Coordinates of C-alpha atoms and ligand atoms in Angstrom, one line a residue:
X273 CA 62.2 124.8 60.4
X274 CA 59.1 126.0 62.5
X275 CA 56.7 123.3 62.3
X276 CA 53.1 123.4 64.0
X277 CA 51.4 120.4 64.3
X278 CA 47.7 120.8 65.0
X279 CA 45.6 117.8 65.9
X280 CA 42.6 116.3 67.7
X281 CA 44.7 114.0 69.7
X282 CA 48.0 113.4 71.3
X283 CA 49.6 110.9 73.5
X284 CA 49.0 110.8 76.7
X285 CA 46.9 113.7 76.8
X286 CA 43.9 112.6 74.6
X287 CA 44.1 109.4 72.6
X288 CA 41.7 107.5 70.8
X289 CA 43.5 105.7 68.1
X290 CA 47.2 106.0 66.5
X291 CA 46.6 109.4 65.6
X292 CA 47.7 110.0 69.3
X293 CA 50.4 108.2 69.1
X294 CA 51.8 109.2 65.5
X295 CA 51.6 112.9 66.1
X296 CA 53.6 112.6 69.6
X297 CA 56.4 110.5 68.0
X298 CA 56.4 112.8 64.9
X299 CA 57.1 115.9 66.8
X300 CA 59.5 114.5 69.4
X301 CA 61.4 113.2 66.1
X302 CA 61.4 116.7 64.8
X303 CA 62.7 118.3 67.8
X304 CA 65.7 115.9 67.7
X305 CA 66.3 116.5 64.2
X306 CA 66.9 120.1 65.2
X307 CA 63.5 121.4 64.1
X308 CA 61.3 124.1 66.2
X309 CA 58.2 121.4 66.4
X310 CA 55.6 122.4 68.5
X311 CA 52.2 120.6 68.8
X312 CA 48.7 122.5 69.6
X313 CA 45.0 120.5 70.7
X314 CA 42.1 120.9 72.7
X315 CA 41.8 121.4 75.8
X316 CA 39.7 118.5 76.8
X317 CA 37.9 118.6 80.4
X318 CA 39.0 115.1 81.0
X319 CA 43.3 115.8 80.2
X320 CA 44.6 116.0 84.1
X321 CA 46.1 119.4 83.8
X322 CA 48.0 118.9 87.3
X323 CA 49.7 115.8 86.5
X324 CA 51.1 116.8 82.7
X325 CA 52.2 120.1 84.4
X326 CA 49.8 122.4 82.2
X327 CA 50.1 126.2 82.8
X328 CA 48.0 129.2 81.1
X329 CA 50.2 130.8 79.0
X330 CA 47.9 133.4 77.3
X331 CA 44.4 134.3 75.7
X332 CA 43.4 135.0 72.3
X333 CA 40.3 136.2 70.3
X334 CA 39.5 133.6 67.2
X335 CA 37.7 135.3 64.6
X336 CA 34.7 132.7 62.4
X337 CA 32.4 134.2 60.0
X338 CA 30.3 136.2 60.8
X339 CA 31.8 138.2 63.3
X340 CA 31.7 135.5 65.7
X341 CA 34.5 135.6 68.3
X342 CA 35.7 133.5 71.0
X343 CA 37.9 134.7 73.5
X344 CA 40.2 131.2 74.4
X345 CA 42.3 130.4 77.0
X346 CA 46.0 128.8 76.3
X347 CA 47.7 126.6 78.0
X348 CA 51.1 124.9 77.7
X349 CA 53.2 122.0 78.7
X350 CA 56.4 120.3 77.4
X351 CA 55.8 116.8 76.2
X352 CA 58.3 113.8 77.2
X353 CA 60.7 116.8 78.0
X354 CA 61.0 118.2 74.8
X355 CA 58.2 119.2 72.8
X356 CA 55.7 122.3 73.6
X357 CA 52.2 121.7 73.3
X358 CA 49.3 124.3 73.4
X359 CA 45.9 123.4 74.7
X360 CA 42.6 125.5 73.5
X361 CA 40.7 125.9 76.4
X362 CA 36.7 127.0 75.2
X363 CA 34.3 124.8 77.8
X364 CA 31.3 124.9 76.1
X365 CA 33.5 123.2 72.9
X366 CA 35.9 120.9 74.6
X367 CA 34.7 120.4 78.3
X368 CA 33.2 117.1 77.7
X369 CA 33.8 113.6 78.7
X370 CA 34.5 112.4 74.8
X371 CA 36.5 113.9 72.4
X372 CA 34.2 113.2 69.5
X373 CA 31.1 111.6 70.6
X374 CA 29.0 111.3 74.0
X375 CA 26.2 109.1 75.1
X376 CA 24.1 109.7 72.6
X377 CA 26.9 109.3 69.8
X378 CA 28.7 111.9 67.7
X379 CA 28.7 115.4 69.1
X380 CA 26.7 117.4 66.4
X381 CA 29.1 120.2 66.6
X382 CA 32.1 118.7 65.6
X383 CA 32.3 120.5 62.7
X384 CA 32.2 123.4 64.6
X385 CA 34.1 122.7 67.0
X386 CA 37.0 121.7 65.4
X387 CA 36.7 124.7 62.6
X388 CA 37.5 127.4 65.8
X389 CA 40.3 125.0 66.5
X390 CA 42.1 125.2 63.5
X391 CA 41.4 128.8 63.2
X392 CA 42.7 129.5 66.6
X393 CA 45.8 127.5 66.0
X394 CA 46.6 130.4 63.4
X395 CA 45.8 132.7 65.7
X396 CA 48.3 131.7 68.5
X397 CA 51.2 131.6 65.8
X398 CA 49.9 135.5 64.8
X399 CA 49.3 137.1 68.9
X400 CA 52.6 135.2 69.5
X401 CA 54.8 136.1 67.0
X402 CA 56.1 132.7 66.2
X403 CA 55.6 132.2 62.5
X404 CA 55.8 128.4 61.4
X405 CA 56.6 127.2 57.6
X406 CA 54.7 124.6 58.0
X407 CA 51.1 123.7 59.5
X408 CA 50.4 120.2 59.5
X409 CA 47.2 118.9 59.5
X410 CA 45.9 115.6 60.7
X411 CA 43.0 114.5 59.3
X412 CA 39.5 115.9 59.0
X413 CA 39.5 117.5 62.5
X414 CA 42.0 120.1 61.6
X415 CA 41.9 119.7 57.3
X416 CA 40.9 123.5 57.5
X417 CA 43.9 125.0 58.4
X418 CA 44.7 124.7 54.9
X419 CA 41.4 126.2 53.6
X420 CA 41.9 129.1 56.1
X421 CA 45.7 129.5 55.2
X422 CA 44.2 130.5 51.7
X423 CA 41.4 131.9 52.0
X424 CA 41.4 134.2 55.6
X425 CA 45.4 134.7 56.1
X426 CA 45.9 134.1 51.7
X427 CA 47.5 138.2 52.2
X428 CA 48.2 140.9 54.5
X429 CA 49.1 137.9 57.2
X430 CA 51.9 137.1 58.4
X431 CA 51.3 133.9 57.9
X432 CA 50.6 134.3 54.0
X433 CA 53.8 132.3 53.3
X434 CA 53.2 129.9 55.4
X435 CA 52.6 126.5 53.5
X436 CA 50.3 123.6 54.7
X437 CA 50.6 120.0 55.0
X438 CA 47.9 117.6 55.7
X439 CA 48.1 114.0 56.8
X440 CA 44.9 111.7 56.0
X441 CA 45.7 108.9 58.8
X442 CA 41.4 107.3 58.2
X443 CA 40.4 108.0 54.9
X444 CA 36.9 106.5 56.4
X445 CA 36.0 109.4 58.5
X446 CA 35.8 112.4 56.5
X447 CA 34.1 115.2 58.7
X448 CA 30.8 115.1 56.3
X449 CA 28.4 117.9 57.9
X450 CA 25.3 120.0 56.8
X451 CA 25.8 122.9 54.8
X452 CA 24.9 126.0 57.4
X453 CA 28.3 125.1 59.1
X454 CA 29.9 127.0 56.0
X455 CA 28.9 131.0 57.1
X456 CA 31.1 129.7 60.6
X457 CA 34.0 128.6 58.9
X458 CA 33.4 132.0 57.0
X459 CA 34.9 131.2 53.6
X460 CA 32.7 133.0 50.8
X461 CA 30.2 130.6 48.8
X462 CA 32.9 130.5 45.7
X463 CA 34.7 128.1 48.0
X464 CA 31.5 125.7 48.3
X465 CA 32.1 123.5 44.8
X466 CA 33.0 119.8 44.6
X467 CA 37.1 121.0 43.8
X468 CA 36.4 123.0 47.1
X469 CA 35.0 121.8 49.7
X470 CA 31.3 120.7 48.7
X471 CA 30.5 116.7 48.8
X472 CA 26.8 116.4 47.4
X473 CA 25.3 119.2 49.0
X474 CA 27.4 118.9 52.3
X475 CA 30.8 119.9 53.8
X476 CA 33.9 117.4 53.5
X477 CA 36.1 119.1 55.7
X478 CA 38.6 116.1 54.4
X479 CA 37.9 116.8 51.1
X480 CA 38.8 120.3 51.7
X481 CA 42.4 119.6 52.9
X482 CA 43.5 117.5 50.0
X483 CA 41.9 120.5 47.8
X484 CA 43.7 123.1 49.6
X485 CA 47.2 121.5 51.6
X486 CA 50.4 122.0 49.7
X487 CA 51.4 119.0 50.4
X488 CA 49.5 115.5 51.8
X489 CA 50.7 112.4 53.2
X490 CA 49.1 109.4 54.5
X491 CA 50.3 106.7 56.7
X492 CA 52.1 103.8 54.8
X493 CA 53.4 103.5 50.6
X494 CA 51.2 100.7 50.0
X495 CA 48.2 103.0 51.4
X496 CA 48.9 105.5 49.5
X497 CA 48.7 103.4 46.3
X498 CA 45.2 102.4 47.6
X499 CA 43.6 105.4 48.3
X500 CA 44.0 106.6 44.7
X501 CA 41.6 103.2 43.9
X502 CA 38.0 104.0 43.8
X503 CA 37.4 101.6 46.6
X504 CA 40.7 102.7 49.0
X505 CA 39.6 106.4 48.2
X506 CA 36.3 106.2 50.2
X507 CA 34.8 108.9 47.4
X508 CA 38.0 111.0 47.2
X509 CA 40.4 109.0 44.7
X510 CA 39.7 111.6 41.9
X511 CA 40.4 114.3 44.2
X512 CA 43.8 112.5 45.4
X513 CA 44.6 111.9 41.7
X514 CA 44.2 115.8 41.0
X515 CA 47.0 116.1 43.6
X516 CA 49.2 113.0 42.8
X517 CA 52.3 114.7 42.3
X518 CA 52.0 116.5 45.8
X519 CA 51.3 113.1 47.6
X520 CA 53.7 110.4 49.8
X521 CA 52.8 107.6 51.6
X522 CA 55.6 107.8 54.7
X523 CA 55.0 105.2 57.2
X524 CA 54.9 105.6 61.1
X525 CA 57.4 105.2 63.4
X526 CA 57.4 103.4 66.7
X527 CA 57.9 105.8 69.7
X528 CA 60.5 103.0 71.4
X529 CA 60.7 105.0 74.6
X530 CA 57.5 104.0 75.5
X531 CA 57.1 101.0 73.4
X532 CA 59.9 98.5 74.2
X533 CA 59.7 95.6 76.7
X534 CA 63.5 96.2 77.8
X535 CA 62.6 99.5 79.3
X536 CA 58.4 99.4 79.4
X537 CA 57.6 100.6 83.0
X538 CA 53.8 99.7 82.3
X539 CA 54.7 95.9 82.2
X540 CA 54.9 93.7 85.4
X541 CA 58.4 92.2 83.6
X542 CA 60.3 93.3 81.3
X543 CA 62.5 91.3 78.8
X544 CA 64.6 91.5 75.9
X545 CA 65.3 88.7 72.6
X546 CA 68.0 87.7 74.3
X547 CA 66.1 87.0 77.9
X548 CA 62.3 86.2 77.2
X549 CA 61.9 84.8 80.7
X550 CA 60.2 88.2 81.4
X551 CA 57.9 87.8 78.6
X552 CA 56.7 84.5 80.4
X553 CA 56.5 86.5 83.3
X554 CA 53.9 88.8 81.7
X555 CA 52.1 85.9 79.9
X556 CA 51.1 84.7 83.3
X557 CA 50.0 87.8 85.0
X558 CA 48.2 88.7 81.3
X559 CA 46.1 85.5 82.0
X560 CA 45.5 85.9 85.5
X561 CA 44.3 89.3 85.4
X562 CA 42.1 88.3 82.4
X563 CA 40.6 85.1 84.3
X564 CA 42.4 82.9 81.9
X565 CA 43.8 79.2 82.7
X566 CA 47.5 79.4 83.8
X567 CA 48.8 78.0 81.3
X568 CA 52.1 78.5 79.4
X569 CA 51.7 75.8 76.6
X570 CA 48.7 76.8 75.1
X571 CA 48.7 80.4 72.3
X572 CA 47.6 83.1 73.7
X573 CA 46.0 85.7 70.8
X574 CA 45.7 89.0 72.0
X575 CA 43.3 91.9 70.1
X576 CA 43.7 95.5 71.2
X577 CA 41.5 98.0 69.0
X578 CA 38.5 100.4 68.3
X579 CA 35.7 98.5 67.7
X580 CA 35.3 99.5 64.2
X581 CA 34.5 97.4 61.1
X582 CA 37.5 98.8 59.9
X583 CA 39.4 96.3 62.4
X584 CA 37.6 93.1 60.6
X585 CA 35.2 92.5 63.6
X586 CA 32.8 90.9 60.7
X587 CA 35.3 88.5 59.9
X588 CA 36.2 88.0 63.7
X589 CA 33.1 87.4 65.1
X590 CA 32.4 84.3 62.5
X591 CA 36.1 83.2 62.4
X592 CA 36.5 83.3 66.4
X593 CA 33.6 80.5 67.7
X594 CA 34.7 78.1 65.4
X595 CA 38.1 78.1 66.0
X596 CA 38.2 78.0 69.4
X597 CA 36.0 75.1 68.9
X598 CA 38.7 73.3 66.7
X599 CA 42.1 74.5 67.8
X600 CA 43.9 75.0 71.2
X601 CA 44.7 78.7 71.8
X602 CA 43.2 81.2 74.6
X603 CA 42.0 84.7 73.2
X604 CA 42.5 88.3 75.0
X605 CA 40.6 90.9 73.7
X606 CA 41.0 95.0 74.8
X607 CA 38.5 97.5 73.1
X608 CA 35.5 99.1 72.8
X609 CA 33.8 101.0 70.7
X610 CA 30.5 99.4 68.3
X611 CA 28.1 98.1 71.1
X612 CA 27.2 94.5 69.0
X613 CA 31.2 93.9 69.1
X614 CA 31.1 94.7 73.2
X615 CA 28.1 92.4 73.0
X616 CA 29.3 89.8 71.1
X617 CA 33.0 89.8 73.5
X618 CA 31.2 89.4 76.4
X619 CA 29.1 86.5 75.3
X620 CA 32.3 84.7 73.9
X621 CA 34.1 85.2 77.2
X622 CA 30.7 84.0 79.0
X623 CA 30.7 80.7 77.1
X624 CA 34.1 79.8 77.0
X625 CA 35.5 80.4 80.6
X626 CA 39.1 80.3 81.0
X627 CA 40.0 80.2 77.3
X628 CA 38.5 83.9 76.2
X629 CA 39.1 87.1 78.1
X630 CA 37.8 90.4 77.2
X631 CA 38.2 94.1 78.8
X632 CA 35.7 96.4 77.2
X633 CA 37.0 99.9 78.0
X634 CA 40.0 102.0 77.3
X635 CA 43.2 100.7 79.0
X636 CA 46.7 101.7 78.7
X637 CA 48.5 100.0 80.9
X638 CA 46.5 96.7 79.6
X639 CA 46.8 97.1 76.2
X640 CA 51.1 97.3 77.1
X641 CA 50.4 94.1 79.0
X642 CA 48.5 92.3 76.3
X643 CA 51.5 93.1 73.9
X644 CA 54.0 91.8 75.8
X645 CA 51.9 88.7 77.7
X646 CA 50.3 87.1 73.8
X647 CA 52.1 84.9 71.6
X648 CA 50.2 86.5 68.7
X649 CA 48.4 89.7 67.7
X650 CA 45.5 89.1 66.0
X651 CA 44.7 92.6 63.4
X652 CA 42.7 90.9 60.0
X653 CA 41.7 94.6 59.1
X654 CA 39.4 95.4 56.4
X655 CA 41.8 98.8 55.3
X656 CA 44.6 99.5 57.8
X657 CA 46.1 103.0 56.5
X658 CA 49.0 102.1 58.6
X659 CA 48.4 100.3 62.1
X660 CA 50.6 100.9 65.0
X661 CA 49.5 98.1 67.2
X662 CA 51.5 95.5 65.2
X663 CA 54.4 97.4 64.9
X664 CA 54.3 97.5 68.7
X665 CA 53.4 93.9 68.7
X666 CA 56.6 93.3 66.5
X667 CA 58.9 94.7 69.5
X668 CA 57.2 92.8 72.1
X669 CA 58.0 89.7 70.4
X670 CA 54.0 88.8 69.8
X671 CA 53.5 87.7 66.0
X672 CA 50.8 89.3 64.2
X673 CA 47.8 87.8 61.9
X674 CA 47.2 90.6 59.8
X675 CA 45.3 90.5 56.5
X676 CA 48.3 92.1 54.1
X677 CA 46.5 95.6 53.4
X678 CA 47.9 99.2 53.5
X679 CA 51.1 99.5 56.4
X680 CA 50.0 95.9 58.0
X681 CA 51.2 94.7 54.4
X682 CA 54.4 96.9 54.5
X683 CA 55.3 96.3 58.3
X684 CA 54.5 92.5 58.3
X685 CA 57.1 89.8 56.3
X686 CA 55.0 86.4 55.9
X687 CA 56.2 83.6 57.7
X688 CA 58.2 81.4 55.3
X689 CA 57.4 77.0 56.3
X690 CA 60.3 76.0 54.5
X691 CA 63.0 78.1 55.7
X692 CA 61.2 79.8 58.9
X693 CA 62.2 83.2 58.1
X694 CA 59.1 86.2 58.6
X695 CA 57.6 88.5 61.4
X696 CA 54.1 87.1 61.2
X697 CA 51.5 85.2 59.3
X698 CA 49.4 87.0 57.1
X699 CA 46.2 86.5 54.5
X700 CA 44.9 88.0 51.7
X701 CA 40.9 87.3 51.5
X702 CA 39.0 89.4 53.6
X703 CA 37.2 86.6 54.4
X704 CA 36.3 84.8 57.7
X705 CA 37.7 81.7 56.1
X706 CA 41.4 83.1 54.9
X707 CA 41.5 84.4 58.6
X708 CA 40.4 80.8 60.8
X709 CA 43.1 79.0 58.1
X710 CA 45.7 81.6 59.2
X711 CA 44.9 81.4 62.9
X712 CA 45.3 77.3 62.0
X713 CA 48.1 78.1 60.6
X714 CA 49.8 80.1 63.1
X715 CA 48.5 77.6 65.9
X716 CA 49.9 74.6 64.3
X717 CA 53.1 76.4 63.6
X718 CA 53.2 76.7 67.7
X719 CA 52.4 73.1 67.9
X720 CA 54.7 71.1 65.4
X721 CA 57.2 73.7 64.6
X722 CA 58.0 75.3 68.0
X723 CA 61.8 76.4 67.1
X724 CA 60.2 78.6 63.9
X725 CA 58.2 80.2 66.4
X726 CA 61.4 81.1 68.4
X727 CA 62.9 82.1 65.3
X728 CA 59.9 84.6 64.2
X729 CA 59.7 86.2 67.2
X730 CA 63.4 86.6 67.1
X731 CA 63.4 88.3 63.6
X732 CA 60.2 90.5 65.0
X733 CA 62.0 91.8 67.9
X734 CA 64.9 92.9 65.6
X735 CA 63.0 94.9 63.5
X736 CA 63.6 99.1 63.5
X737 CA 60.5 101.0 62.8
X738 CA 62.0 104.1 64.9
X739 CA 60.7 107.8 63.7
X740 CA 64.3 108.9 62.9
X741 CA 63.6 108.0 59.0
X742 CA 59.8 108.6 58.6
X743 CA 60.5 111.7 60.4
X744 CA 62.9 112.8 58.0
X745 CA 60.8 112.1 54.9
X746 CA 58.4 114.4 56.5
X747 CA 60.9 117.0 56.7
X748 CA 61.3 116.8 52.8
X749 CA 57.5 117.0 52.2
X750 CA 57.6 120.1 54.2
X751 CA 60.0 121.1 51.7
X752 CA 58.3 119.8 48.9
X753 CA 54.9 122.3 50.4
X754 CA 56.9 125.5 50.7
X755 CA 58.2 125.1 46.7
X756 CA 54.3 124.5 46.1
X757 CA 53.2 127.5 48.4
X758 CA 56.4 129.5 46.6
X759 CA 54.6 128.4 43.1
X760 CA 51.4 129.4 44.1
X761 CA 52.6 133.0 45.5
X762 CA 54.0 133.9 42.5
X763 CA 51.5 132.5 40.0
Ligands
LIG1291 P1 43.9 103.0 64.9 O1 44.6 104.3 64.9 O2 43.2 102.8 63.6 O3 43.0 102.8 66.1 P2 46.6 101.9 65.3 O4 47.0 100.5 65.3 O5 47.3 102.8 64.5 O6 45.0 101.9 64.9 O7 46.6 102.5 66.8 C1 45.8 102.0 67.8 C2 46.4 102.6 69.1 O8 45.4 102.7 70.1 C3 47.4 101.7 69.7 O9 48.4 102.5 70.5 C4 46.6 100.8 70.7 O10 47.3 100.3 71.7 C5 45.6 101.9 71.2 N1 44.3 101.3 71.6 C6 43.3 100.9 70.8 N2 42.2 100.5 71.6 C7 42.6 100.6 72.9 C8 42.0 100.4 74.1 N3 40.8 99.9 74.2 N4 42.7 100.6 75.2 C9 44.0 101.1 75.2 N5 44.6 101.4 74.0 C10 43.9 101.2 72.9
LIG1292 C1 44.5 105.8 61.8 C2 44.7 104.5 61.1 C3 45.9 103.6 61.6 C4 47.1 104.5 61.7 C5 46.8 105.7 62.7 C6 48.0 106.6 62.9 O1 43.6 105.8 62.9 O2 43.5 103.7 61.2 O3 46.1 102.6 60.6 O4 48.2 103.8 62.2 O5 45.8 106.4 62.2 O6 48.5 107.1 61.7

């Protein structure tokens, strides 16, 4: 199968979130399933096109309404070896320091911006003669390759049978703009209705995918229950219930290559279950570099996230002050993102020297170190679609504090007092309260119950979230979208 996967990010070339990370693994899984994967995203100013070995391949004109054209560059690398990507290159869209937002916060183009991406990743499959089945979609930033797949190429295009598949990975961002960006994306005013793509007199470009994809996914089975809630749907549960019978919940994979502390060359040691010393190793270094005591009997909770009420900052910043106040652990944090969080991180680490460390920034190599060096990954997330962080966190042997919502529900097994068996410790209030008890919980667990703690991390390390499966459960959505685009041909 010919498979394009069009995105706004991709590890390590641009990376916000998981996004980056889920579309990488997806279409490296793909490949080694046999399938023609290929991946295409901005060209962002910032992506070192020396180092990923990126070459101009081509240039294309992408037609928007209006007779607007924009003459783009292509370029092309192979990912990890295997997978090609394409790069858009159009300065005045993507030559900026951000991918969605600058100083002064969200780009207002975005909708724009990412429109003439999507349309020119039709365009590339048309100039070069490489026809996929499938287009997949990642969220909002490319949710109108399915509008334009039947609308603008609907006949007379070689891509008219192509079907479309779109993955909602944040239900929370949506892509919500004015209505004038509608004559760009050049669809007639019959398409601007709330089964469409109008949301109260604006543009859901989300909205628009689920209305028009073949086929949509999101992240984990239990998230995919939730989003058909009013409150999980953000707005779109009826609009997901309308499409129920073409929707999956397939939860990500772990790219192990890069995420396992046997072979992780971003990690000062490595380690495996049966050898932790290395994990000790990396402990130490984790609190040096963070200006934490040395010291290998106390807990050490590591955070690494967007700064995003989404990640249960609220219930974090009232949960944390107390608790270090009460109970012996040290705290790592890694993130930025909302400026009262940076704020509030900074503070903490101000008034409690040598127990609280924060890095406010975007760090890879850290946030590999804070995986391996913590005992526990703290993640009490308001909605987590999926979450890769813990699954990583699993690997390295840290146990996570998750609040049991979407794929941290389905990835995590609670820890079990009377028998020790579990991954992690996890809550069910999204309140500050359920999450201090579970940090008690987990820290007295370290304290009076040392050998369960050898025992979780044991049971964590063993667990298998490789893309082999989830990869080929997409691989039968696909199908699943060409029998709908078939249906919809004929009818
Ligand atoms: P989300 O996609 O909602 O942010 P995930 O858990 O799926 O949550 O993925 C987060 C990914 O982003 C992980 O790979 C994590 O390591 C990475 N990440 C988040 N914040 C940072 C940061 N400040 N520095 C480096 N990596 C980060
Ligand atoms: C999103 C979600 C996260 C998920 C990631 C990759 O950003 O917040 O839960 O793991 O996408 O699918």
């Amino acid at each position: 199968m010919k498979v394009l996967l069009i995105t706004s990010e991709c590890a390590p070339f641009a990376k916000v979130g998981g996004l980056g990370d889920m579309v990488a693994g997806l279409a490296k899984s793909l490949r080694q399933l046999g399938h023609d994967a290929r991946i295409v995203l901005p060209l962002y100013s910032f992506i070192d096109r020396k180092k990923f070995g990126l070459h101009i391949v081509g240039s294309h004109c992408v037609h928007m309404g209006g007779n607007i054209e924009h003459w783009v560059g292509l370029h092309e690398t192979q990912m990890d070896g295997s997978v090609p990507v394409w790069f858009v290159e159009y300065e005045s869209y993507f030559g900026r320091l951000g991918l969605y937002d600058g100083a002064q916060g969200h780009y207002t183009d975005n909708a724009y911006r990412y429109a003439m991406l999507s349309k020119a990743a039709l365009q590339i499959c048309k100039d070069r003669q490489w026809i996929p089945q499938i287009m997949h979609a990642h969220d909002w930033p490319s949710a109108l390759v399915p509008v334009f797949l039947k609308t603008w190429d609907r006949v007379l295009s070689p891509l008219s049978e192509t079907a479309s598949v779109l993955t909602i990975h944040n239900i929370g961002y949506q892509g919500v703009y004015p209505p004038d960006v509608l004559p760009y994306i050049g669809v007639s005013g019959d398409h601007f209705h709330p089964g469409a793509l109008e949301d109260h007199g604006k543009i859901n470009l989300l909205k628009a995918g689920i209305n028009y994809a073949d086929a949509i996914t999101t992240v984990s089975p239990t998230h995919a229950q939730e989003i058909l809630q009013p409150e999980g749907g953000m707005g779109m549960a009826p609009f997901l219930n309308n499409r129920r019978a073409d929707l999956a919940g397939i939860l990500n994979g772990a790219d192990y290559s890069h995420w396992d502390p046997a072979t992780d060359p971003l990690l000062p040691a490595q380690y495996t279950a049966g050898n932790l010393a290395g994990k000790a190793a990396c402990k130490t270094v984790l609190q040096a570099q963070l200006g934490l005591a040395e010291r290998s009997d106390l807990p050490v909770f590591g955070i690494v996230s967007r700064f995003a009420t989404q990640k249960g900052f609220t219930l974090l910043r009232e949960a944390l002050p107390a608790a270090l106040q009460q109970m012996q652990f040290q705290l790592v944090v890694l993130g930025n993102g909302d400026t009262d969080t940076e704020n509030y991180f900074r503070w903490l680490q101000q008034t409690n020297p040598g127990r609280v460390g924060a890095f406010l920034g975007f760090n890879n190599e850290l946030s590999h170190l804070i995986e391996a060096g913590s005992d526990f990954f703290l993640m009490p997330s308001l909605y987590e679609p999926c979450g890769l962080s813990q699954i990583y966190a699993l690997r390295y042997g840290t146990l996570p504090i998750v609040r049991a919502t979407g794929g941290l529900d389905d990835t995590v097994i609670n820890y079990n007092e009377a028998t020790g068996t579990g991954t992690g410790f996890k809550f069910i209030l999204p309140t500050a309260q359920a999450l201090f008890d579970t940090m008690g919980w987990a820290v007295s667990t370290w304290f009076d119950r040392p050998q369960h703690i050898a025992k979780l991390r044991q049971q964590a390390m063993a667990q298998n979230f490789s893309w082999e499966n989830s990869a080929t459960q997409y691989v039968q959505t696909y199908q699943h979208a060409i029998q709908v685009k078939r249906a919809t041909l004929k009818g």
